[in-house]
PDB file of C-alpha atoms in Angstrom:
ATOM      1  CA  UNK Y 232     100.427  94.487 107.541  1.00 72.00           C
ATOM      2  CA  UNK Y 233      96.738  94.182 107.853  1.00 74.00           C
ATOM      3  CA  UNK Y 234      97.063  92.000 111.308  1.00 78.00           C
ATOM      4  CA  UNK Y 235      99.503  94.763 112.664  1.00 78.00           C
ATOM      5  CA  UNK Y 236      96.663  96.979 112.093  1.00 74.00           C
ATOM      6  CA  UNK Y 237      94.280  95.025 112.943  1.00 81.00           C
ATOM      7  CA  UNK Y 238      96.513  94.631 116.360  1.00 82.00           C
ATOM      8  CA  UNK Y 239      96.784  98.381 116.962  1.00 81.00           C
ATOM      9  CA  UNK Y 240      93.497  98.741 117.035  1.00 74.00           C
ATOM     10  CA  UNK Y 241      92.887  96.248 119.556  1.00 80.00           C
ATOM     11  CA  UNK Y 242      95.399  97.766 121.506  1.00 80.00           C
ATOM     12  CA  UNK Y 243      93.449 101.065 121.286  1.00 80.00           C
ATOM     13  CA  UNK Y 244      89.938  99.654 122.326  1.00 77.00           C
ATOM     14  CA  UNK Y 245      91.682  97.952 124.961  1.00 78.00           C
ATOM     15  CA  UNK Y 246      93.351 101.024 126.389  1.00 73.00           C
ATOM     16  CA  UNK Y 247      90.130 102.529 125.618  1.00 74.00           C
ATOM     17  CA  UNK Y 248      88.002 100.254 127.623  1.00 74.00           C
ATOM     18  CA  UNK Y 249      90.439 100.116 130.476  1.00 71.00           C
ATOM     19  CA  UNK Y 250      91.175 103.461 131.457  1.00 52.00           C
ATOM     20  CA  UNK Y 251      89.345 105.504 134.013  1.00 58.00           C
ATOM     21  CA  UNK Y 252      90.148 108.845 132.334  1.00 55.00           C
ATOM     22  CA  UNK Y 253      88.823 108.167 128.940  1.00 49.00           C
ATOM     23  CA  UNK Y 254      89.649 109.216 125.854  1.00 48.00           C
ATOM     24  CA  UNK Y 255      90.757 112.704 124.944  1.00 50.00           C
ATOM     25  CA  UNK Y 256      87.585 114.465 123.670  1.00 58.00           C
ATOM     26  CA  UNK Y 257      88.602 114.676 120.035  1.00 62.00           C
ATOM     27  CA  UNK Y 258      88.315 110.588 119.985  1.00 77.00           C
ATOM     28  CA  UNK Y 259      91.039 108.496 118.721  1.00 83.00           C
ATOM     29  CA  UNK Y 260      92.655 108.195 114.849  1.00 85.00           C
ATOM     30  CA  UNK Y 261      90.690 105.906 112.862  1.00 86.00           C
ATOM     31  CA  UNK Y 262      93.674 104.918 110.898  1.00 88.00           C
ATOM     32  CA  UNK Y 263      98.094 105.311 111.151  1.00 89.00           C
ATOM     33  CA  UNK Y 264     100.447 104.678 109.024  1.00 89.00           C
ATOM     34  CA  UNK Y 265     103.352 101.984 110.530  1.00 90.00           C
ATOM     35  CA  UNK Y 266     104.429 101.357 106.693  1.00 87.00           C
ATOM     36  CA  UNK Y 267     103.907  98.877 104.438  1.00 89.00           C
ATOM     37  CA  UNK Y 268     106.455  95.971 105.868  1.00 90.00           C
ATOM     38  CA  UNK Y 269     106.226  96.698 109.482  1.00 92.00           C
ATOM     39  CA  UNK Y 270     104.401  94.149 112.083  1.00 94.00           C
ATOM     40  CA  UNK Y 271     103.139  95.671 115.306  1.00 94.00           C
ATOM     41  CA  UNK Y 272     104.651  94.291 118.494  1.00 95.00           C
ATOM     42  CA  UNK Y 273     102.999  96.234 121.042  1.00 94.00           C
ATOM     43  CA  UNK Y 274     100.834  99.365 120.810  1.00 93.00           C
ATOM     44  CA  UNK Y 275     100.209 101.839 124.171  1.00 93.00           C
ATOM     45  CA  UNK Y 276      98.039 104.613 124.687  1.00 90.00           C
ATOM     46  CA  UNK Y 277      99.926 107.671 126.715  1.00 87.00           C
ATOM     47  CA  UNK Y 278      99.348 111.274 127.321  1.00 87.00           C
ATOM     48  CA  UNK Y 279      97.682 111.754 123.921  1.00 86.00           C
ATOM     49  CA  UNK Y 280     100.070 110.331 122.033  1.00 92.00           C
ATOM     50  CA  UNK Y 281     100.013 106.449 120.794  1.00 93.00           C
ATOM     51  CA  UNK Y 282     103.056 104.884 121.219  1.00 94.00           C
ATOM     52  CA  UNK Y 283     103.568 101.494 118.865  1.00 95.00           C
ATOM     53  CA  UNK Y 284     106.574  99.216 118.476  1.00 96.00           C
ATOM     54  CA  UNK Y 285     106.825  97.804 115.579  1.00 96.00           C
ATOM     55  CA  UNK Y 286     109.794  95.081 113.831  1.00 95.00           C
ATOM     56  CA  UNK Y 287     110.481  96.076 110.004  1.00 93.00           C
ATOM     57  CA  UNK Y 288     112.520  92.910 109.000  1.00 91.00           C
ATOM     58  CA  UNK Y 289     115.814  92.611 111.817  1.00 92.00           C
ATOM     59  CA  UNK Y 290     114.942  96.294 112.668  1.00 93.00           C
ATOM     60  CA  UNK Y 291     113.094  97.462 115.423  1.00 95.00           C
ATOM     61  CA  UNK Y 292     111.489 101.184 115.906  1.00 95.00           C
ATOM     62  CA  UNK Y 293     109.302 102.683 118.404  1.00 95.00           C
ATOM     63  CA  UNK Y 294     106.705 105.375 116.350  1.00 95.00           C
ATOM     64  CA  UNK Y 295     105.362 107.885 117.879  1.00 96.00           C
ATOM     65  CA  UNK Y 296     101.332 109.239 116.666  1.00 95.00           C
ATOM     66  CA  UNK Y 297      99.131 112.065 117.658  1.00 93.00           C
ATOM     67  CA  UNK Y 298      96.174 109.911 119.194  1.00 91.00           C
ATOM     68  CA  UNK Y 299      93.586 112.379 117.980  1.00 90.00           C
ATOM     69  CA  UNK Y 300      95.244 112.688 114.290  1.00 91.00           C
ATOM     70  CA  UNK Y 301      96.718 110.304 113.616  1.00 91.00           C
ATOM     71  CA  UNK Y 302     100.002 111.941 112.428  1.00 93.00           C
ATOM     72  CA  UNK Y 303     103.476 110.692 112.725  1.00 94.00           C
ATOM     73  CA  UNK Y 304     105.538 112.701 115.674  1.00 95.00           C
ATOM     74  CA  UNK Y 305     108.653 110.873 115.643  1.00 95.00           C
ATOM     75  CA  UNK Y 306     110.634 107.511 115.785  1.00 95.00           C
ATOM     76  CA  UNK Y 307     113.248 105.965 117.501  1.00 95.00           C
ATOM     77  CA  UNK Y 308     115.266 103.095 115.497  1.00 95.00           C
ATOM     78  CA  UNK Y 309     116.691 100.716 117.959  1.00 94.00           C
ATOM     79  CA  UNK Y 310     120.102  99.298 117.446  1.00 91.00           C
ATOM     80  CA  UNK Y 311     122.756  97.249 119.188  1.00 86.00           C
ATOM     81  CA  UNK Y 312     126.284  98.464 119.603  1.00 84.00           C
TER      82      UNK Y 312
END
């Protein structure tokens, strides 16, 4: 858990550093919460909102956080049928 954090971040600072707009004036979340078994695939900044994909065993889920916040807006389980 602690190098999926450690790998959001990194995605942050990148995003950060890369894009000509900036950060939204309130700054970016310090910390989320992607639970305690999940290991973060990928992590994009959007529109205010981070966007992280993360694998929780077989599963895999795409959480959605207020950039600013922090807070959990929503997720999307992804399954095959």
């Amino acid at each position: 858990m602690f190098a999926g954090l450690i790998a959001v971040f990194a995605a942050i600072l990148y995003k950060i550093n890369t894009n000509d707009d900036g950060p939204a004036e309130g700054g970016v979340a310090a910390t989320v919460a992607v639970g305690p078994d999940a290991e973060v695939l990928s992590a994009d900044l959007s529109d205010g909102m981070l966007l992280v994909l993360v694998r929780e065993g077989t599963k895999t889920a795409l959480l959605r956080f207020d950039a600013v916040t922090g807070k959990n807006l929503g997720r999307t389980d992804f399954v095959s049928r």
